Amino acid sequence: MKITGLQTAVVEANFDWTLVRVESDHGVRGLGECFFAPGLTAMIREFGELLEGENPLDTDRLYQKMRWAASGTGIGGAAFHAISGIEAALLDLKGRALGVPVWQLLGGRFRDSVRVYADCHAGESLESLGPLLRRRTPAWMGGGDPADTGTGYFEAGAGEAEEFAPEAYAARAREMVARGFTGLKFDLDVPVPGAAPPDPYARGMLPGQIDHLVRLVEAACEGAGPNAEVAFDCHWRFTLPDAVRLATRIEHCPVAWLEDPTPPENPAALARVTSATSTPIGCGENWYTREGFREALAVGALDVVLPDFQKCGGLAEGKRIAELADLHDLPVSPHNISGPIGTLAGAHLAAAIPNFKSLEFHALDVPFFDELLEGGEPLIAGGHIVLPEGPGLGRELDLDVARRYAKPGEPFFGEL
Ligand code: MG
């Protein structure tokens, strides 16, 4: 069997859901999803030239071959987003060729269904971000609207104060628990009502801001009730002293984890936060390959490990990261902002690792998430994904629906 080509398509959703399809001379093909990046699809197609003529079943070797080829770019970054999606597509292809599910290829199942946690970013309407995190109106929503601010995610002034009030967090938590989720996540790097926007570069907080964040945590946990757990994402925005102060002040709440209180480049600083508080600290969405997780795990920087399987190097590499976490007695809650293809791939891997905690779902406000899979049967029900029994990923992308929401200017699996 030989790889004959590699094609891409981009669905314009809350992020660019970037899909890669690997074709073979046996007519079997596989589909994977990559974490977005500027210029990503051109890079993916360049990897296609590297893989053409290779046996697609040699998934581990081809992963190494792609890593070596990308060594000029260093470990990490967009090349690894491309590699991750391609590797997942190769595993889908391999499963279909051998007639077994991807979870079987990854070592078999520890569980028949995986728990999904809902990212609840408190806003009600779709927030769509381009590959450089600038807000946009997608083409299918009539993009180019003058109301499209084009502001960056990290620029101040976004959002209405009511969205970020404790009552709004509590109400949203109650709503999500009623929908069957036992895991939730809220943003904590949010505007504080009545306060001037913080300096986004200095990252410092005034006492009143920390007080407000504590109230948000209390409200969300109370809204979630005793049968659900809530994580809180800080998006790397705080200084070490503020992170310690915040983490210790929410210790009375049953927080699942406080995510990225300080930037990921400094595991020693994270370790200081972790050792200063009983609030569990989580990090990982910005790290690549098992090597990228090694130092943080070795210095005790983490309580919960949050790799992103669409960027960390792929599914087999994700499994190696999970094994490394298990070696340190830590649970894994994969970060996931992908569409149904990447989410399903993540569920296959989540089923195949012992120390799995919960898998993120970040597309609550994308109206066509379930339509993208043929048959339209919801992927997530009652806060869980039941693993398909069919070969490969076990579900098919609905090409007509994907084309309807495709990003203008991007090839759609070889069509322009
Ligand atoms: Mg995060």
PDB file of N, CA and C in Angstrom, residues 98-170:
ATOM      1  N   LEU A  98      -7.242  -2.162   8.069  1.00  0.00           N
ATOM      2  CA  LEU A  98      -7.170  -3.410   8.842  1.00  0.00           C
ATOM      3  C   LEU A  98      -8.530  -3.835   9.399  1.00  0.00           C
ATOM      4  N   GLY A  99      -9.525  -2.956   9.256  1.00  0.00           N
ATOM      5  CA  GLY A  99     -10.871  -3.287   9.738  1.00  0.00           C
ATOM      6  C   GLY A  99     -11.024  -3.203  11.247  1.00  0.00           C
ATOM      7  N   VAL A 100     -10.230  -2.319  11.900  1.00  0.00           N
ATOM      8  CA  VAL A 100     -10.344  -2.169  13.363  1.00  0.00           C
ATOM      9  C   VAL A 100     -10.465  -0.687  13.734  1.00  0.00           C
ATOM     10  N   PRO A 101     -11.090  -0.388  14.865  1.00  0.00           N
ATOM     11  CA  PRO A 101     -11.178   1.014  15.306  1.00  0.00           C
ATOM     12  C   PRO A 101      -9.808   1.567  15.714  1.00  0.00           C
ATOM     13  N   VAL A 102      -9.695   2.897  15.678  1.00  0.00           N
ATOM     14  CA  VAL A 102      -8.444   3.550  16.096  1.00  0.00           C
ATOM     15  C   VAL A 102      -8.113   3.200  17.540  1.00  0.00           C
ATOM     16  N   TRP A 103      -9.125   3.131  18.419  1.00  0.00           N
ATOM     17  CA  TRP A 103      -8.825   2.795  19.828  1.00  0.00           C
ATOM     18  C   TRP A 103      -8.168   1.423  19.942  1.00  0.00           C
ATOM     19  N   GLN A 104      -8.499   0.531  19.024  1.00  0.00           N
ATOM     20  CA  GLN A 104      -7.874  -0.793  19.025  1.00  0.00           C
ATOM     21  C   GLN A 104      -6.388  -0.676  18.675  1.00  0.00           C
ATOM     22  N   LEU A 105      -6.094   0.176  17.663  1.00  0.00           N
ATOM     23  CA  LEU A 105      -4.692   0.379  17.266  1.00  0.00           C
ATOM     24  C   LEU A 105      -3.873   0.992  18.397  1.00  0.00           C
ATOM     25  N   LEU A 106      -4.541   1.760  19.275  1.00  0.00           N
ATOM     26  CA  LEU A 106      -3.833   2.460  20.353  1.00  0.00           C
ATOM     27  C   LEU A 106      -3.696   1.601  21.609  1.00  0.00           C
ATOM     28  N   GLY A 107      -4.031   0.331  21.498  1.00  0.00           N
ATOM     29  CA  GLY A 107      -3.833  -0.560  22.643  1.00  0.00           C
ATOM     30  C   GLY A 107      -5.112  -1.135  23.218  1.00  0.00           C
ATOM     31  N   GLY A 108      -6.245  -0.731  22.669  1.00  0.00           N
ATOM     32  CA  GLY A 108      -7.524  -1.254  23.162  1.00  0.00           C
ATOM     33  C   GLY A 108      -8.137  -0.349  24.211  1.00  0.00           C
ATOM     34  N   ARG A 109      -9.389  -0.670  24.562  1.00  0.00           N
ATOM     35  CA  ARG A 109     -10.169   0.222  25.412  1.00  0.00           C
ATOM     36  C   ARG A 109     -10.038  -0.053  26.905  1.00  0.00           C
ATOM     37  N   PHE A 110      -9.931   1.013  27.694  1.00  0.00           N
ATOM     38  CA  PHE A 110     -10.140   0.910  29.134  1.00  0.00           C
ATOM     39  C   PHE A 110     -11.603   1.185  29.467  1.00  0.00           C
ATOM     40  N   ARG A 111     -12.324   1.826  28.535  1.00  0.00           N
ATOM     41  CA  ARG A 111     -13.722   2.211  28.787  1.00  0.00           C
ATOM     42  C   ARG A 111     -14.459   2.319  27.459  1.00  0.00           C
ATOM     43  N   ASP A 112     -15.774   2.099  27.494  1.00  0.00           N
ATOM     44  CA  ASP A 112     -16.576   2.119  26.266  1.00  0.00           C
ATOM     45  C   ASP A 112     -17.042   3.525  25.905  1.00  0.00           C
ATOM     46  N   SER A 113     -17.037   4.415  26.895  1.00  0.00           N
ATOM     47  CA  SER A 113     -17.416   5.800  26.601  1.00  0.00           C
ATOM     48  C   SER A 113     -16.510   6.716  27.404  1.00  0.00           C
ATOM     49  N   VAL A 114     -16.285   7.907  26.885  1.00  0.00           N
ATOM     50  CA  VAL A 114     -15.384   8.821  27.582  1.00  0.00           C
ATOM     51  C   VAL A 114     -16.139  10.063  28.038  1.00  0.00           C
ATOM     52  N   ARG A 115     -15.744  10.540  29.213  1.00  0.00           N
ATOM     53  CA  ARG A 115     -16.408  11.707  29.803  1.00  0.00           C
ATOM     54  C   ARG A 115     -15.908  12.977  29.121  1.00  0.00           C
ATOM     55  N   VAL A 116     -16.843  13.827  28.778  1.00  0.00           N
ATOM     56  CA  VAL A 116     -16.516  15.082  28.098  1.00  0.00           C
ATOM     57  C   VAL A 116     -16.825  16.231  29.048  1.00  0.00           C
ATOM     58  N   TYR A 117     -15.913  17.208  29.109  1.00  0.00           N
ATOM     59  CA  TYR A 117     -16.247  18.410  29.888  1.00  0.00           C
ATOM     60  C   TYR A 117     -16.512  19.572  28.932  1.00  0.00           C
ATOM     61  N   ALA A 118     -17.449  20.420  29.328  1.00  0.00           N
ATOM     62  CA  ALA A 118     -17.884  21.503  28.450  1.00  0.00           C
ATOM     63  C   ALA A 118     -17.177  22.801  28.802  1.00  0.00           C
ATOM     64  N   ASP A 119     -16.507  23.390  27.818  1.00  0.00           N
ATOM     65  CA  ASP A 119     -15.984  24.740  28.010  1.00  0.00           C
ATOM     66  C   ASP A 119     -17.162  25.702  27.900  1.00  0.00           C
ATOM     67  N   CYS A 120     -17.369  26.492  28.941  1.00  0.00           N
ATOM     68  CA  CYS A 120     -18.595  27.292  29.050  1.00  0.00           C
ATOM     69  C   CYS A 120     -18.383  28.776  28.782  1.00  0.00           C
ATOM     70  N   HIS A 121     -17.184  29.196  28.299  1.00  0.00           N
ATOM     71  CA  HIS A 121     -16.908  30.630  28.113  1.00  0.00           C
ATOM     72  C   HIS A 121     -18.237  31.384  28.083  1.00  0.00           C
ATOM     73  N   ALA A 122     -18.445  32.245  29.058  1.00  0.00           N
ATOM     74  CA  ALA A 122     -19.797  32.629  29.473  1.00  0.00           C
ATOM     75  C   ALA A 122     -20.671  33.266  28.400  1.00  0.00           C
ATOM     76  N   GLY A 123     -20.101  33.750  27.291  1.00  0.00           N
ATOM     77  CA  GLY A 123     -20.923  34.399  26.279  1.00  0.00           C
ATOM     78  C   GLY A 123     -21.939  33.464  25.656  1.00  0.00           C
ATOM     79  N   GLU A 124     -23.022  34.017  25.107  1.00  0.00           N
ATOM     80  CA  GLU A 124     -24.099  33.220  24.533  1.00  0.00           C
ATOM     81  C   GLU A 124     -23.901  33.008  23.040  1.00  0.00           C
ATOM     82  N   SER A 125     -23.305  34.002  22.336  1.00  0.00           N
ATOM     83  CA  SER A 125     -23.227  33.921  20.878  1.00  0.00           C
ATOM     84  C   SER A 125     -21.870  33.359  20.465  1.00  0.00           C
ATOM     85  N   LEU A 126     -21.791  32.940  19.205  1.00  0.00           N
ATOM     86  CA  LEU A 126     -20.563  32.355  18.677  1.00  0.00           C
ATOM     87  C   LEU A 126     -19.444  33.396  18.657  1.00  0.00           C
ATOM     88  N   GLU A 127     -18.322  33.059  19.280  1.00  0.00           N
ATOM     89  CA  GLU A 127     -17.124  33.881  19.138  1.00  0.00           C
ATOM     90  C   GLU A 127     -16.185  33.131  18.206  1.00  0.00           C
ATOM     91  N   SER A 128     -15.921  33.729  17.036  1.00  0.00           N
ATOM     92  CA  SER A 128     -15.084  33.059  16.046  1.00  0.00           C
ATOM     93  C   SER A 128     -13.763  33.797  15.945  1.00  0.00           C
ATOM     94  N   LEU A 129     -12.666  33.033  16.022  1.00  0.00           N
ATOM     95  CA  LEU A 129     -11.330  33.627  16.017  1.00  0.00           C
ATOM     96  C   LEU A 129     -10.533  33.087  14.833  1.00  0.00           C
ATOM     97  N   GLY A 130      -9.889  33.993  14.095  1.00  0.00           N
ATOM     98  CA  GLY A 130      -9.023  33.590  13.004  1.00  0.00           C
ATOM     99  C   GLY A 130      -7.723  33.002  13.525  1.00  0.00           C
ATOM    100  N   PRO A 131      -6.849  32.576  12.611  1.00  0.00           N
ATOM    101  CA  PRO A 131      -5.632  31.879  13.044  1.00  0.00           C
ATOM    102  C   PRO A 131      -4.653  32.718  13.854  1.00  0.00           C
ATOM    103  N   LEU A 132      -4.804  34.063  13.846  1.00  0.00           N
ATOM    104  CA  LEU A 132      -3.994  34.880  14.745  1.00  0.00           C
ATOM    105  C   LEU A 132      -4.847  35.440  15.888  1.00  0.00           C
ATOM    106  N   LEU A 133      -5.926  34.699  16.205  1.00  0.00           N
ATOM    107  CA  LEU A 133      -6.789  35.005  17.346  1.00  0.00           C
ATOM    108  C   LEU A 133      -7.471  36.372  17.235  1.00  0.00           C
ATOM    109  N   ARG A 134      -7.753  36.797  15.983  1.00  0.00           N
ATOM    110  CA  ARG A 134      -8.540  38.014  15.801  1.00  0.00           C
ATOM    111  C   ARG A 134      -9.995  37.638  15.587  1.00  0.00           C
ATOM    112  N   ARG A 135     -10.878  38.409  16.243  1.00  0.00           N
ATOM    113  CA  ARG A 135     -12.312  38.113  16.137  1.00  0.00           C
ATOM    114  C   ARG A 135     -12.795  38.383  14.714  1.00  0.00           C
ATOM    115  N   ARG A 136     -13.707  37.534  14.222  1.00  0.00           N
ATOM    116  CA  ARG A 136     -14.185  37.659  12.846  1.00  0.00           C
ATOM    117  C   ARG A 136     -15.635  37.194  12.775  1.00  0.00           C
ATOM    118  N   THR A 137     -16.297  37.551  11.682  1.00  0.00           N
ATOM    119  CA  THR A 137     -17.589  36.966  11.365  1.00  0.00           C
ATOM    120  C   THR A 137     -17.350  35.963  10.243  1.00  0.00           C
ATOM    121  N   PRO A 138     -17.639  34.673  10.460  1.00  0.00           N
ATOM    122  CA  PRO A 138     -17.378  33.683   9.408  1.00  0.00           C
ATOM    123  C   PRO A 138     -18.182  33.981   8.141  1.00  0.00           C
ATOM    124  N   ALA A 139     -17.677  33.518   6.996  1.00  0.00           N
ATOM    125  CA  ALA A 139     -18.331  33.775   5.713  1.00  0.00           C
ATOM    126  C   ALA A 139     -19.777  33.296   5.717  1.00  0.00           C
ATOM    127  N   TRP A 140     -20.040  32.141   6.334  1.00  0.00           N
ATOM    128  CA  TRP A 140     -21.410  31.600   6.334  1.00  0.00           C
ATOM    129  C   TRP A 140     -22.359  32.410   7.215  1.00  0.00           C
ATOM    130  N   MET A 141     -21.816  33.303   8.041  1.00  0.00           N
ATOM    131  CA  MET A 141     -22.656  34.230   8.819  1.00  0.00           C
ATOM    132  C   MET A 141     -22.682  35.609   8.172  1.00  0.00           C
ATOM    133  N   GLY A 142     -22.230  35.690   6.919  1.00  0.00           N
ATOM    134  CA  GLY A 142     -22.208  36.979   6.232  1.00  0.00           C
ATOM    135  C   GLY A 142     -20.987  37.799   6.584  1.00  0.00           C
ATOM    136  N   GLY A 143     -19.835  37.160   6.718  1.00  0.00           N
ATOM    137  CA  GLY A 143     -18.571  37.807   7.096  1.00  0.00           C
ATOM    138  C   GLY A 143     -18.339  39.146   6.407  1.00  0.00           C
ATOM    139  N   GLY A 144     -17.528  39.962   7.009  1.00  0.00           N
ATOM    140  CA  GLY A 144     -17.287  41.293   6.471  1.00  0.00           C
ATOM    141  C   GLY A 144     -18.246  42.318   7.051  1.00  0.00           C
ATOM    142  N   ASP A 145     -19.094  41.883   7.968  1.00  0.00           N
ATOM    143  CA  ASP A 145     -20.027  42.767   8.672  1.00  0.00           C
ATOM    144  C   ASP A 145     -19.249  43.901   9.344  1.00  0.00           C
ATOM    145  N   PRO A 146     -19.746  45.172   9.238  1.00  0.00           N
ATOM    146  CA  PRO A 146     -19.028  46.265   9.903  1.00  0.00           C
ATOM    147  C   PRO A 146     -18.955  46.089  11.424  1.00  0.00           C
ATOM    148  N   ALA A 147     -19.871  45.277  11.985  1.00  0.00           N
ATOM    149  CA  ALA A 147     -19.829  45.043  13.439  1.00  0.00           C
ATOM    150  C   ALA A 147     -18.671  44.133  13.830  1.00  0.00           C
ATOM    151  N   ASP A 148     -18.048  43.557  12.823  1.00  0.00           N
ATOM    152  CA  ASP A 148     -16.906  42.672  13.077  1.00  0.00           C
ATOM    153  C   ASP A 148     -15.744  43.538  13.552  1.00  0.00           C
ATOM    154  N   THR A 149     -15.397  43.412  14.837  1.00  0.00           N
ATOM    155  CA  THR A 149     -14.427  44.340  15.424  1.00  0.00           C
ATOM    156  C   THR A 149     -13.006  44.039  14.975  1.00  0.00           C
ATOM    157  N   GLY A 150     -12.727  42.792  14.683  1.00  0.00           N
ATOM    158  CA  GLY A 150     -11.376  42.435  14.312  1.00  0.00           C
ATOM    159  C   GLY A 150     -10.384  42.550  15.456  1.00  0.00           C
ATOM    160  N   THR A 151     -10.895  42.736  16.687  1.00  0.00           N
ATOM    161  CA  THR A 151      -9.972  42.857  17.814  1.00  0.00           C
ATOM    162  C   THR A 151      -9.373  41.496  18.138  1.00  0.00           C
ATOM    163  N   GLY A 152      -8.207  41.529  18.733  1.00  0.00           N
ATOM    164  CA  GLY A 152      -7.542  40.294  19.109  1.00  0.00           C
ATOM    165  C   GLY A 152      -8.098  39.762  20.415  1.00  0.00           C
ATOM    166  N   TYR A 153      -8.000  38.439  20.588  1.00  0.00           N
ATOM    167  CA  TYR A 153      -8.523  37.800  21.803  1.00  0.00           C
ATOM    168  C   TYR A 153      -7.878  38.389  23.052  1.00  0.00           C
ATOM    169  N   PHE A 154      -6.600  38.755  22.959  1.00  0.00           N
ATOM    170  CA  PHE A 154      -5.900  39.241  24.143  1.00  0.00           C
ATOM    171  C   PHE A 154      -5.983  40.759  24.314  1.00  0.00           C
ATOM    172  N   GLU A 155      -6.768  41.418  23.448  1.00  0.00           N
ATOM    173  CA  GLU A 155      -6.966  42.856  23.628  1.00  0.00           C
ATOM    174  C   GLU A 155      -8.143  43.098  24.565  1.00  0.00           C
ATOM    175  N   ALA A 156      -8.029  44.155  25.349  1.00  0.00           N
ATOM    176  CA  ALA A 156      -9.064  44.443  26.349  1.00  0.00           C
ATOM    177  C   ALA A 156     -10.341  44.936  25.687  1.00  0.00           C
ATOM    178  N   GLY A 157     -11.416  44.916  26.425  1.00  0.00           N
ATOM    179  CA  GLY A 157     -12.638  45.568  25.993  1.00  0.00           C
ATOM    180  C   GLY A 157     -13.667  44.650  25.388  1.00  0.00           C
ATOM    181  N   ALA A 158     -13.377  43.366  25.275  1.00  0.00           N
ATOM    182  CA  ALA A 158     -14.354  42.453  24.694  1.00  0.00           C
ATOM    183  C   ALA A 158     -15.333  41.985  25.757  1.00  0.00           C
ATOM    184  N   GLY A 159     -16.554  41.751  25.334  1.00  0.00           N
ATOM    185  CA  GLY A 159     -17.524  41.141  26.227  1.00  0.00           C
ATOM    186  C   GLY A 159     -18.296  42.154  27.047  1.00  0.00           C
ATOM    187  N   GLU A 160     -19.470  41.742  27.447  1.00  0.00           N
ATOM    188  CA  GLU A 160     -20.329  42.573  28.268  1.00  0.00           C
ATOM    189  C   GLU A 160     -20.130  42.191  29.730  1.00  0.00           C
ATOM    190  N   ALA A 161     -20.218  43.206  30.605  1.00  0.00           N
ATOM    191  CA  ALA A 161     -19.975  42.947  32.021  1.00  0.00           C
ATOM    192  C   ALA A 161     -20.924  41.878  32.573  1.00  0.00           C
ATOM    193  N   GLU A 162     -22.196  41.860  32.086  1.00  0.00           N
ATOM    194  CA  GLU A 162     -23.161  40.892  32.644  1.00  0.00           C
ATOM    195  C   GLU A 162     -22.743  39.445  32.389  1.00  0.00           C
ATOM    196  N   GLU A 163     -22.044  39.237  31.268  1.00  0.00           N
ATOM    197  CA  GLU A 163     -21.595  37.871  30.968  1.00  0.00           C
ATOM    198  C   GLU A 163     -20.633  37.364  32.023  1.00  0.00           C
ATOM    199  N   PHE A 164     -19.936  38.307  32.643  1.00  0.00           N
ATOM    200  CA  PHE A 164     -18.865  37.929  33.562  1.00  0.00           C
ATOM    201  C   PHE A 164     -19.239  38.197  35.015  1.00  0.00           C
ATOM    202  N   ALA A 165     -20.543  38.223  35.279  1.00  0.00           N
ATOM    203  CA  ALA A 165     -21.018  38.380  36.646  1.00  0.00           C
ATOM    204  C   ALA A 165     -21.171  36.992  37.275  1.00  0.00           C
ATOM    205  N   PRO A 166     -21.002  36.898  38.608  1.00  0.00           N
ATOM    206  CA  PRO A 166     -21.139  35.587  39.261  1.00  0.00           C
ATOM    207  C   PRO A 166     -22.455  34.885  38.948  1.00  0.00           C
ATOM    208  N   GLU A 167     -23.562  35.665  38.881  1.00  0.00           N
ATOM    209  CA  GLU A 167     -24.870  35.048  38.611  1.00  0.00           C
ATOM    210  C   GLU A 167     -24.877  34.382  37.235  1.00  0.00           C
ATOM    211  N   ALA A 168     -24.196  35.013  36.253  1.00  0.00           N
ATOM    212  CA  ALA A 168     -24.145  34.444  34.903  1.00  0.00           C
ATOM    213  C   ALA A 168     -23.370  33.124  34.917  1.00  0.00           C
ATOM    214  N   TYR A 169     -22.276  33.080  35.665  1.00  0.00           N
ATOM    215  CA  TYR A 169     -21.490  31.839  35.757  1.00  0.00           C
ATOM    216  C   TYR A 169     -22.306  30.730  36.427  1.00  0.00           C
ATOM    217  N   ALA A 170     -23.018  31.100  37.496  1.00  0.00           N
ATOM    218  CA  ALA A 170     -23.816  30.091  38.207  1.00  0.00           C
ATOM    219  C   ALA A 170     -24.919  29.552  37.299  1.00  0.00           C
TER     220      ALA A 170
END
